[in-house]
Coordinates of C-alpha atoms in Angstrom, one line a residue:
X1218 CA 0.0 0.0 0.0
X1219 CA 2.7 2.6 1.0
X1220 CA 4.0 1.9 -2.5
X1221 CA 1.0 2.4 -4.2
X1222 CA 0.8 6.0 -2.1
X1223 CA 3.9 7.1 -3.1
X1224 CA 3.7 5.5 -6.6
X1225 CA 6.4 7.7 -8.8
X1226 CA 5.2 9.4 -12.3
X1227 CA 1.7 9.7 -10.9
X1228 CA 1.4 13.3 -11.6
X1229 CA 2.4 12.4 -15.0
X1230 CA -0.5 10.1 -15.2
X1231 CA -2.4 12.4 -13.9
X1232 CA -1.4 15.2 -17.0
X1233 CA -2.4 12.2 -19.1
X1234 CA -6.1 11.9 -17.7
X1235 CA -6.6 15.4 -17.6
X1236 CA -6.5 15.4 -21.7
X1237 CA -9.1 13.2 -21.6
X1238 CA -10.8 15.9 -19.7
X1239 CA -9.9 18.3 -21.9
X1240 CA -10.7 16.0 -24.9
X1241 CA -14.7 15.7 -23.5
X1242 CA -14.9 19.6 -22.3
X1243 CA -13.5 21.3 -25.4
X1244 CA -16.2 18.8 -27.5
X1245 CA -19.5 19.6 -25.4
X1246 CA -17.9 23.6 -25.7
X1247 CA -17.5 24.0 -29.3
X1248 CA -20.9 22.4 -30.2
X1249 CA -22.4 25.2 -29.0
X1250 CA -20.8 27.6 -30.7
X1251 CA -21.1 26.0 -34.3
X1252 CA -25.1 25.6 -33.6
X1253 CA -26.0 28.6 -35.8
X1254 CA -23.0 27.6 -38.9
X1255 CA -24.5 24.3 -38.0
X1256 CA -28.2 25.0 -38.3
X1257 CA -27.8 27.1 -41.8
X1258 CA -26.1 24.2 -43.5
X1259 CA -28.1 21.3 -42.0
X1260 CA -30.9 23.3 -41.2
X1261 CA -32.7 21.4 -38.5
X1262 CA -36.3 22.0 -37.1
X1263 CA -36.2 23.5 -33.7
X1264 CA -36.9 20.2 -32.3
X1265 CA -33.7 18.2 -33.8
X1266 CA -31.9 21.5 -33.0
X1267 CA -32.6 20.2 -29.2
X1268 CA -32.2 16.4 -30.1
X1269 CA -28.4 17.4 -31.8
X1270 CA -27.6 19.2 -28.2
X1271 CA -29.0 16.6 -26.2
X1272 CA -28.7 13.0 -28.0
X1273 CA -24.9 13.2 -26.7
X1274 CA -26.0 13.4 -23.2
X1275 CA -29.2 11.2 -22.8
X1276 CA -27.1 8.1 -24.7
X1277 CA -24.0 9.3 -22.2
X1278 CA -26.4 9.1 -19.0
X1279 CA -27.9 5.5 -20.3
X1280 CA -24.2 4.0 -20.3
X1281 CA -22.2 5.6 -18.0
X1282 CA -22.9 3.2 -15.2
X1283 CA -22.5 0.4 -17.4
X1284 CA -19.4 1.5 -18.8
X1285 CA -17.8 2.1 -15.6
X1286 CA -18.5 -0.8 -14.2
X1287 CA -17.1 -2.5 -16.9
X1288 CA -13.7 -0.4 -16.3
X1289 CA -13.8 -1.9 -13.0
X1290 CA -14.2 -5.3 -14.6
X1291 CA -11.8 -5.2 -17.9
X1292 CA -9.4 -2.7 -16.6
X1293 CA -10.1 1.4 -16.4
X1294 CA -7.0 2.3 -18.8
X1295 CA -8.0 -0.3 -21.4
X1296 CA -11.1 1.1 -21.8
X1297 CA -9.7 4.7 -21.3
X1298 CA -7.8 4.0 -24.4
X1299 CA -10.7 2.1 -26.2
X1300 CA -13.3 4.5 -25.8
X1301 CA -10.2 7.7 -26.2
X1302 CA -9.6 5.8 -29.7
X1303 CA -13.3 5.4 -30.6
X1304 CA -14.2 9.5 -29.4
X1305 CA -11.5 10.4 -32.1
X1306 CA -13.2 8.4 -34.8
X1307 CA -16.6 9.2 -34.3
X1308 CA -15.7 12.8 -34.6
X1309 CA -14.9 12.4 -37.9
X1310 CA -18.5 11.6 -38.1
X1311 CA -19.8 14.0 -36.7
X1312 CA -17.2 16.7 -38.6
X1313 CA -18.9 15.5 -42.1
X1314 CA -22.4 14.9 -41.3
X1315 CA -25.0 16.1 -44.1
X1316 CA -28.3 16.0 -42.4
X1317 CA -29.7 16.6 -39.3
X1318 CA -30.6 13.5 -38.9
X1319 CA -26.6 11.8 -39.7
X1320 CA -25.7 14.4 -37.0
X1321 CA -28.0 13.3 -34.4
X1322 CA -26.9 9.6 -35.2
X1323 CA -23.5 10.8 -34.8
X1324 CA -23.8 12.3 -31.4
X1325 CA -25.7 9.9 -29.9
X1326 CA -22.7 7.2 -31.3
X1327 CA -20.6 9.7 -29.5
X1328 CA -22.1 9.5 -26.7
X1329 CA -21.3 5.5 -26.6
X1330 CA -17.7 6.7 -27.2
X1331 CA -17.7 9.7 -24.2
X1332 CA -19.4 7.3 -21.8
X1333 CA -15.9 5.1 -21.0
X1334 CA -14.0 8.0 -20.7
X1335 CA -15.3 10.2 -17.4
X1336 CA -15.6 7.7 -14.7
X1337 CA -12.6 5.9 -16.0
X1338 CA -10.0 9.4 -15.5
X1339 CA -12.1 9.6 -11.9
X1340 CA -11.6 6.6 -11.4
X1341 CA -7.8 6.1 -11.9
X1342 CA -7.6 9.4 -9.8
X1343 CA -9.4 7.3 -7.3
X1344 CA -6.5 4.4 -7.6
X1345 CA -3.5 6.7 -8.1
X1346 CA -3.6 8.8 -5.2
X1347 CA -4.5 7.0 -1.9
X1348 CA -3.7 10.5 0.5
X1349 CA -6.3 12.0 1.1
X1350 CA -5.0 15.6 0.4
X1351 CA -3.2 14.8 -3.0
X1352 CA -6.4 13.1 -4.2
X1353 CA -8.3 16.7 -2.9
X1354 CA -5.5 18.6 -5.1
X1355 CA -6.0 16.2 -8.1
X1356 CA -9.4 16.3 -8.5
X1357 CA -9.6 19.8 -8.5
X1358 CA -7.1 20.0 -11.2
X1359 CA -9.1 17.3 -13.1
X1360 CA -12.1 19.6 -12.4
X1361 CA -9.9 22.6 -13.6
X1362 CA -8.7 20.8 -17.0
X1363 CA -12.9 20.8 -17.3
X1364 CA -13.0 24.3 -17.2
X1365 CA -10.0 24.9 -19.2
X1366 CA -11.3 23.0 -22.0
X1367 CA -14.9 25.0 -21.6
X1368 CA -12.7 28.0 -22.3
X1369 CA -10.2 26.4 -24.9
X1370 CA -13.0 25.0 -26.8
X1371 CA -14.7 28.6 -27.8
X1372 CA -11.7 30.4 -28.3
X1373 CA -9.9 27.5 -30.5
X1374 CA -13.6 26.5 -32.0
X1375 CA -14.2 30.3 -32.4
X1376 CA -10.8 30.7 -34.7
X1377 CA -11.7 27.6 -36.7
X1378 CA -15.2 28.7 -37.7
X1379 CA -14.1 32.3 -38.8
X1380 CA -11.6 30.6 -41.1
X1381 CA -12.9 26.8 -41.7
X1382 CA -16.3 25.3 -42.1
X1383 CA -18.1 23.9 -39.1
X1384 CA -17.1 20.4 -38.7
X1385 CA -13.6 21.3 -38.5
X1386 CA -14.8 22.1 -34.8
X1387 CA -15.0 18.2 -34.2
X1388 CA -11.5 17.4 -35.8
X1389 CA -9.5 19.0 -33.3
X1390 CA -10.6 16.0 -31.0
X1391 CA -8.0 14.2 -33.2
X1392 CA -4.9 15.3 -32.2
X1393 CA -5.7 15.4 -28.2
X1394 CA -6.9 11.9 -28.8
X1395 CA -3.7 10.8 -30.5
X1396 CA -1.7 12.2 -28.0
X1397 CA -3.8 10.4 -25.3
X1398 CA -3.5 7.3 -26.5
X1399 CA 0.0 7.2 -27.1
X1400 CA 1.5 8.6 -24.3
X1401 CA -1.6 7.1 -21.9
X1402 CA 0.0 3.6 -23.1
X1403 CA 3.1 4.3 -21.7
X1404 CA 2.7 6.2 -18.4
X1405 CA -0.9 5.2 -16.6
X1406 CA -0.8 1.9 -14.3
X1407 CA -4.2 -0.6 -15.1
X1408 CA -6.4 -0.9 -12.5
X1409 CA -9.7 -3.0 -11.8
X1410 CA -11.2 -4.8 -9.6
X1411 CA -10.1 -8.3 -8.3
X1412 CA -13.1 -9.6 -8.0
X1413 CA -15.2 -8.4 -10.4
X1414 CA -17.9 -10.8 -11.4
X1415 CA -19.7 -11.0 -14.6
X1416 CA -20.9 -7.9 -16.7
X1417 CA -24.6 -8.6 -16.9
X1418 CA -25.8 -7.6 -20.2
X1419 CA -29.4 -7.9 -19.1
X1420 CA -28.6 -5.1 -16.0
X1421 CA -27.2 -2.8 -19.1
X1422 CA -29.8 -3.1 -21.4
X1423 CA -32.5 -2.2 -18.6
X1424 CA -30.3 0.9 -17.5
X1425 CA -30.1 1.9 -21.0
X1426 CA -33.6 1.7 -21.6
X1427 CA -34.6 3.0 -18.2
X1428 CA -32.9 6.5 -18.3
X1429 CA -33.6 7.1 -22.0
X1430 CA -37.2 6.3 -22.0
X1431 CA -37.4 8.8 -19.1
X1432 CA -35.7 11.2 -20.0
X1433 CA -37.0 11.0 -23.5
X1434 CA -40.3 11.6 -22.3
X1435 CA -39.8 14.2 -20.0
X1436 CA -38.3 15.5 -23.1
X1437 CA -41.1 15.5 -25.2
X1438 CA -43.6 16.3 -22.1
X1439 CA -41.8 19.5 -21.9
X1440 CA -42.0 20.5 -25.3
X1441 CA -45.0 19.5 -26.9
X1442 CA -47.1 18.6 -23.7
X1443 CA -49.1 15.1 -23.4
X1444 CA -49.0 12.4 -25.7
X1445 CA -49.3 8.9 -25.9
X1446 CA -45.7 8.4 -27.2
X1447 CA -43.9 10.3 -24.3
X1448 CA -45.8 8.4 -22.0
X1449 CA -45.5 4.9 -23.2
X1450 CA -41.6 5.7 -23.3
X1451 CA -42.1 6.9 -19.3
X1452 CA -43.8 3.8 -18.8
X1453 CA -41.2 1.4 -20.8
X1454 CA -38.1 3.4 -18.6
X1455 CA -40.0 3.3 -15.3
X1456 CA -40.5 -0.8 -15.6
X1457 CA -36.9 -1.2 -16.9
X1458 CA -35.6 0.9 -13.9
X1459 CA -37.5 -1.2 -11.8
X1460 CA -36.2 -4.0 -13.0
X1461 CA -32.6 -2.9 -12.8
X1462 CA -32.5 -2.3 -9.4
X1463 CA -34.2 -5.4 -8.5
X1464 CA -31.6 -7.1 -10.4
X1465 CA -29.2 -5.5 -8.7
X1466 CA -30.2 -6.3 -5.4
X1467 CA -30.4 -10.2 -6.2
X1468 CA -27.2 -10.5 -8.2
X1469 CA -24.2 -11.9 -6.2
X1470 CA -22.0 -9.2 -7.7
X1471 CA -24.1 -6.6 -9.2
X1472 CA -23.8 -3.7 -12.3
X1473 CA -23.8 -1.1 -9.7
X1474 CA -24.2 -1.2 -5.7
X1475 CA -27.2 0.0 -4.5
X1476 CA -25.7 -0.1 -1.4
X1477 CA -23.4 2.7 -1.6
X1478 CA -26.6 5.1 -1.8
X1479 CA -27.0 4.4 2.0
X1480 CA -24.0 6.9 2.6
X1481 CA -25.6 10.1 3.2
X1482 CA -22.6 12.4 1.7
X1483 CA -22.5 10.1 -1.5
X1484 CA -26.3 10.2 -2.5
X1485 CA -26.5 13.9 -1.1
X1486 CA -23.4 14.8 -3.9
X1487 CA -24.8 13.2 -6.2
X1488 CA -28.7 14.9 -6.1
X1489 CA -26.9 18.4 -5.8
X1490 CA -24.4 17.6 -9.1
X1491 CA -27.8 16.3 -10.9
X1492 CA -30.0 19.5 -9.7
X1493 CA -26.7 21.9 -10.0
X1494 CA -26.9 21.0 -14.0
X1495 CA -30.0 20.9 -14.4
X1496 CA -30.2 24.3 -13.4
X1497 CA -27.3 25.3 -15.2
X1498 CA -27.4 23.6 -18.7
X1499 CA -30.4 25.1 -20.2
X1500 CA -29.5 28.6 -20.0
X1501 CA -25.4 27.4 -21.0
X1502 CA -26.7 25.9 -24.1
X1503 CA -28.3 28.7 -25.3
X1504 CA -25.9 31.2 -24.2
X1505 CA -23.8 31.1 -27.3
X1506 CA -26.5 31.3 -29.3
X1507 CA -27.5 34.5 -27.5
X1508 CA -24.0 36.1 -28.1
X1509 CA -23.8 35.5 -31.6
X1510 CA -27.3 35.3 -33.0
X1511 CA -29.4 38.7 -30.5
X1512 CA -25.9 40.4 -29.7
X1513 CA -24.5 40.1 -33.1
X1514 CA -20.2 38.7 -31.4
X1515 CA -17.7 36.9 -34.0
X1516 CA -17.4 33.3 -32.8
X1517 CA -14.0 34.0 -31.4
X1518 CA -15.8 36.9 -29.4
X1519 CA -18.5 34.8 -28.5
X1520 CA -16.3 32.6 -27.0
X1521 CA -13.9 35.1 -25.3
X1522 CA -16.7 36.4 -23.4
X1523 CA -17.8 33.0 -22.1
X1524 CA -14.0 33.4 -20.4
X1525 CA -14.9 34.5 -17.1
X1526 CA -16.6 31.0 -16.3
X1527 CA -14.1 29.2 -16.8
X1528 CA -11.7 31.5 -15.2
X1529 CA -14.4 31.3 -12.1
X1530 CA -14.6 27.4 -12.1
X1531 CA -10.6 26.6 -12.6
X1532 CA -9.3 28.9 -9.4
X1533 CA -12.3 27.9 -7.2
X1534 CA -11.6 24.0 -8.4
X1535 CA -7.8 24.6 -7.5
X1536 CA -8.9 25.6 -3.7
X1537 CA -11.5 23.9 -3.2
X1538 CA -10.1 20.8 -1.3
X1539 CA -8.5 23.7 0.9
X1540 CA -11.6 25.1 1.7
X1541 CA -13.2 22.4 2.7
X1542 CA -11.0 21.6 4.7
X1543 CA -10.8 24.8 6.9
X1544 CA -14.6 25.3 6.9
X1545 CA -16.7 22.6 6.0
X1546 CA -17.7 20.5 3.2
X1547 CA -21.5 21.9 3.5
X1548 CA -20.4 25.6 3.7
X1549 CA -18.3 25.2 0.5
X1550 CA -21.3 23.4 -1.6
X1551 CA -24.3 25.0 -0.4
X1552 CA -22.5 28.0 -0.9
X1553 CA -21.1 27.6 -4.2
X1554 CA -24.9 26.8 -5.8
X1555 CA -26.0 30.1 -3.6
X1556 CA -23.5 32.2 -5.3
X1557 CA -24.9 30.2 -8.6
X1558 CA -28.6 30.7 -8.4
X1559 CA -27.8 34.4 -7.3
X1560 CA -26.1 35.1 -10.6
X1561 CA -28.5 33.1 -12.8
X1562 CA -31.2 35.3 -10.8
X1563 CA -29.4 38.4 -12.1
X1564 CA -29.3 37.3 -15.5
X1565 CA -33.3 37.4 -15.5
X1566 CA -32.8 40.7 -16.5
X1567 CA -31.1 40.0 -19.7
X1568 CA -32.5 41.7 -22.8
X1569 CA -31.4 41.9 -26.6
X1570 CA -29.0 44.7 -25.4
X1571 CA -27.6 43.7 -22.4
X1572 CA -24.2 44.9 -21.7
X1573 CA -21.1 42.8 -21.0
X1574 CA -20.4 43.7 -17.5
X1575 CA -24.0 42.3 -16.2
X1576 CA -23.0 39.0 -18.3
X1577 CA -19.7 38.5 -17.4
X1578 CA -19.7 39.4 -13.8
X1579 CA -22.5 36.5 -13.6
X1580 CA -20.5 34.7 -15.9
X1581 CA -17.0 34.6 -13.3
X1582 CA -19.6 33.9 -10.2
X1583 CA -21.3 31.0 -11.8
X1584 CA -17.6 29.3 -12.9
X1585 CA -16.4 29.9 -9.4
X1586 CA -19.6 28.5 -7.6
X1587 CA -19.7 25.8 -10.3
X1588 CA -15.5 25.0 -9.2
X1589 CA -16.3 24.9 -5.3
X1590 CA -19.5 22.8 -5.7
X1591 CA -18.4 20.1 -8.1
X1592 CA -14.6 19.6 -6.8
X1593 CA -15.7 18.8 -3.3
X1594 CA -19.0 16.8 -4.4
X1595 CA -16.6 15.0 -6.6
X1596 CA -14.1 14.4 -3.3
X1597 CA -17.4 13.1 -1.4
X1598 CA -18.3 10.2 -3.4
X1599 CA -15.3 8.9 -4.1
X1600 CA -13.9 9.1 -0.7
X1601 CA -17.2 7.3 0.3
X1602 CA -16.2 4.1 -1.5
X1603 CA -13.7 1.0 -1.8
X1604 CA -11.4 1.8 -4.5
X1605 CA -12.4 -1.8 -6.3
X1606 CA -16.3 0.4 -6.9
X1607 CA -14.3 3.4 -7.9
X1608 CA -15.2 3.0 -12.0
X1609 CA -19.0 2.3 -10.6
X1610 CA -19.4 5.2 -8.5
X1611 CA -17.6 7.5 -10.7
X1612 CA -19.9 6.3 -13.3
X1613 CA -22.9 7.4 -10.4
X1614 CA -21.5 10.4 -10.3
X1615 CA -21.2 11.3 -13.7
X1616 CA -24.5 9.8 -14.8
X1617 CA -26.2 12.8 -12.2
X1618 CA -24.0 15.1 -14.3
X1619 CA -25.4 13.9 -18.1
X1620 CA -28.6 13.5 -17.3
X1621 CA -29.1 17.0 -15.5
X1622 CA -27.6 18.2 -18.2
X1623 CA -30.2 16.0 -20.7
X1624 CA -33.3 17.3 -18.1
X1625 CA -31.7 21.0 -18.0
X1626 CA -31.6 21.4 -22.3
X1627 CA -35.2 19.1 -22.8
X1628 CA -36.4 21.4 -20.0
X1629 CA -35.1 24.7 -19.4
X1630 CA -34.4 24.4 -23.4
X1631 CA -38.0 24.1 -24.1
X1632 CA -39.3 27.1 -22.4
X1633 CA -36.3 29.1 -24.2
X1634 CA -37.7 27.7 -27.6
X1635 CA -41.5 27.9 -26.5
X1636 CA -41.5 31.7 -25.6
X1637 CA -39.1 32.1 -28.9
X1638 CA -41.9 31.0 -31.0
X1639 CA -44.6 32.8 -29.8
X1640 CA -43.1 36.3 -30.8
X1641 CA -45.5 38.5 -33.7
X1642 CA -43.4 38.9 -36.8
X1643 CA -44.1 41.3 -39.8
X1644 CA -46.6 40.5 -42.0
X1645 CA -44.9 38.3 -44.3
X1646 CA -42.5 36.5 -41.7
X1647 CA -41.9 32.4 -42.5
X1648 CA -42.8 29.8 -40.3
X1649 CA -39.7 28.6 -40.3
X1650 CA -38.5 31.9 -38.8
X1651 CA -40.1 30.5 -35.6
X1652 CA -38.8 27.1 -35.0
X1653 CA -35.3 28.7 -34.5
X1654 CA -33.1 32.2 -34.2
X1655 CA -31.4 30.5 -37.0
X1656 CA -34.3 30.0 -39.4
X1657 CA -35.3 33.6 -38.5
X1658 CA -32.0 34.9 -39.3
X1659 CA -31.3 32.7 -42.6
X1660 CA -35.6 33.6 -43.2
X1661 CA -34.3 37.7 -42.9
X1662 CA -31.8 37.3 -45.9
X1663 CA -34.5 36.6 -48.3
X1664 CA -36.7 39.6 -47.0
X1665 CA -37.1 42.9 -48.2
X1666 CA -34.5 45.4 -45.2
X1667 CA -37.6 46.6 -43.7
X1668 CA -39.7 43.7 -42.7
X1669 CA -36.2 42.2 -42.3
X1670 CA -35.2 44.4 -39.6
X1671 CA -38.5 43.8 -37.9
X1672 CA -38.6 40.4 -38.0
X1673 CA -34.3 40.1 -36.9
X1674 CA -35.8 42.9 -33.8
X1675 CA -38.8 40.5 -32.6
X1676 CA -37.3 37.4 -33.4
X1677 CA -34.0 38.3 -30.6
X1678 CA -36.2 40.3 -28.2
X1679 CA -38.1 37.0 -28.0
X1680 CA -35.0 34.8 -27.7
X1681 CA -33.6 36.9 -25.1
X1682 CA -36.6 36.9 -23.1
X1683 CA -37.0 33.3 -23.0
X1684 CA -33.3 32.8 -22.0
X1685 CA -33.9 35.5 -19.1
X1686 CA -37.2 33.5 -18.1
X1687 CA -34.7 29.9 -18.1
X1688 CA -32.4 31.9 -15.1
X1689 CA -35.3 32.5 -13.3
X1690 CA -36.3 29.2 -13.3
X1691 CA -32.2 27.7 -13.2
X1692 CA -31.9 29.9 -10.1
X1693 CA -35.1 29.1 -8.3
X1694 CA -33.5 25.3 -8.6
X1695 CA -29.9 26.3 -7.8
X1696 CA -31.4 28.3 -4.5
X1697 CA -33.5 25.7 -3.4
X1698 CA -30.4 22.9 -4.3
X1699 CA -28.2 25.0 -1.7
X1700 CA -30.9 25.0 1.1
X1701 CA -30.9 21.1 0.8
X1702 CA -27.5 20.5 0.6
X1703 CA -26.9 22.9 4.2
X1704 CA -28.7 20.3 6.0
X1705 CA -28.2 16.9 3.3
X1706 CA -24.0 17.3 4.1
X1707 CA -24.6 18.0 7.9
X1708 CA -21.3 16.9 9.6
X1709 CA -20.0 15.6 5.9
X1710 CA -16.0 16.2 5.8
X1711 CA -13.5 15.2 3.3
X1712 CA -12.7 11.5 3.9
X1713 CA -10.3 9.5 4.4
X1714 CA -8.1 6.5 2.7
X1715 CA -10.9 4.1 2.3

């Protein structure tokens, strides 16, 4: 064991893991800000606009618990450099897709790829360093490369689209995937489980179907209101939930261990990462929309002005551990969603002219909450397990990440995109001009400069209106998410060697 403590070249590994970080972050950053180059070639309806944003995440949640568990099983570098291998491919795919519907296809086979790589970095964290202050200091970098790659990704993705076509956004995945694998080879240890067990393929089949029929529905639900196909998908992902954990509590060696949810700080961290997201993910999807399409920013300016997040969220990341450790693991969580939901509530004053300092003042407070919150949640769960169930609890942690961030763009996205359409346009105005700011923008260039203007001027006021509507309701979650977690991570402190 002392061995293993002081393993040498484990903050080389550790460089190693944080491109893989880096290789996830920069993706989910960049897609964002190619949505409008995006939506005037492949021009989707405003409905597979939300299915190319989202398709990534709901596969991701489906498999993540799977695919960790599996890491724990196979080893967490093979399939590290498996899935590192696959990411770089499938970007390719997504680079030259011609339709809406091959990008959607592409995302969602992206997702496949994206779900081995979080909880396997977390959990080869979770094996590499044993003290507990190191492992503090690592995460948070880990947690920093996240944000560094949130603010890598507009800037480099933001330089690319004013001189390349979209999809060359998705090819600079190749490189830091190349580089991955080859030195990741070399320097990271393997790690799994002794005792692993079988992979049940039954137990990952009803996870998959369980989280995507659910959060498919509430989906739908949110956007086009009751329907028999929504709920027959509810239905089908309820029974197959069911039926996971049932499995799960009769198999010998189960999928995932239910039993870790009886540790109050692990299943606390977990609901606030989920309800953090969700808060957060509607309004961040839309916000490069926003800068580009109502305030009228270059995509390199677009993405210089998301800086201050990212800025927020790496220093607060960085100290976090230290924090926590002073004060309390509570006062640094509940906290860090406070100072969220406060900024998101200022933002529900945004408007199509909105100045920068209101923006990016929220901006830097939401990436610093964001760093506190998620680096000591992260420290929570896996401090409260073995390191054998690191891969699976990893996996936990980062399925409440993807699928807050599925709920958060199906739901907080839907109201952004149901007040959008109901703005009044000039007589004359498209329908297509209201299933997206792109469609009313590419609709304006076939207009007459009058009624074009008019419809551009209603079509963003709307826009901006919705987004400002989606803080309200991100920081009425985020508010209520800190109250809980005060009294959820009573007593909860940093843990220790396991």
């Amino acid at each position: 064991m002392k061995q293993q403590v002081t393993r040498p070249g484990r903050w080389l590994a550790l460089a190693v893991l944080v491109l893989a970080v880096l290789l996830v972050a920069v993706d989910a950053t960049v897609l964002g800000l190619a949505t409008p180059f995006l939506s005037e070639d492949l021009q989707p309806s405003g409905n597979q606009l939300l299915w190319i944003g989202d398709a990534y995440s709901f596969v991701l949640a489906g498999l993540l618990v799977s695919m960790g568990s599996l890491g724990d099983r196979i080893g967490r570098k093979r399939i590290l450099l498996i899935g590192a291998t696959a990411f770089g491919a499938i970007s390719v795919l997504n680079a030259y897709a011609n339709s809406a519907e091959v990008m959607i296809l592409a995302r969602a086979l992206l997702g496949v790829a994206g779900a081995t790589l979080m909880p396997a970095t977390l959990a080869l964290i979770r094996n590499l360093f044993h003290d507990p202050r190191e492992r503090s200091l690592a995460i948070g970098i880990w947690g920093a490369a996240a944000s560094a790659g949130m603010a890598i990704g507009p800037i480099v993705g933001g330089v690319l689209l004013e001189n390349f076509w979209w999809g060359s956004v998705f090819l600079i995945n190749l490189p830091v995937m190349a580089v991955l694998v080859v030195v990741g080879a070399r320097l990271l240890p393997e790690s799994r489980n002794p005792e692993p067990g079988p992979w049940d393929l039954v137990s990952v089949v009803l996870s998959m179907v369980g989280m995507v029929g659910i959060v498919y529905a509430i989906k739908e639900f949110a956007a086009h209101g009751f329907g028999w196909v929504p709920v027959a998908a509810a239905v089908a992902g309820a029974i197959a939930l069911y039926g996971f954990v049932r499995r799960q509590r009769r198999l010998p060696i189960p999928l995932l261990d239910l039993s870790l949810f009886r540790s109050r700080g692990f299943s606390s961290a977990v609901l606030a990462d989920l309800l953090t997201i969700l808060g957060l993910s509607g309004l961040i999807f839309f916000l490069s929309q926003y800068l580009q399409l109502v305030q009228g920013l270059r995509p390199i300016e677009a993405g210089l002005a998301e800086l201050p997040a990212a800025i927020g969220s790496i220093v607060a990341g960085l100290l976090a551990g230290q924090v926590a450790r002073r004060f309390s693991v509570r006062v640094v969580v509940a906290g860090g969603l406070a100072a969220i939901g406060l900024a998101l509530a200022a933002l529900t004053t945004i408007g199509a002219d909105t100045g920068y300092p209101l923006l990016g003042t929220a901006l830097l407070v939401v990436g610093a909450g964001a760093g506190f919150s998620f680096t000591v949640t992260a420290d929570v769960i896996l401090a409260a397990v073995p390191k054998e169930e690191a891969g699976a609890a990893s996996a936990v942690s980062e399925t409440a990440y993807e699928l807050g961030a599925a709920l958060g763009i199906a739901l907080l996205g839907s109201i952004v995109t149901g007040v959008y359409r109901t703005f009044t346009g000039p007589a004359g105005t498209p329908e297509a001009a209201h299933e997206s700011l792109g469609g009313a923008v590419e609709a304006a260039a076939k207009l007459p400069p009058q009624t074009a203007a008019a419809l551009l001027d209603a079509a963003r006021e709307s826009f901006a209106h919705g987004v400002s509507i989606a803080a309200g309701v991100g920081a009425v979650v985020l508010l209520a998410t800190a109250v809980a977690a005060w009294f959820l991570l009573r007593g909860q402190r940093l843990g220790t060697e396991r």
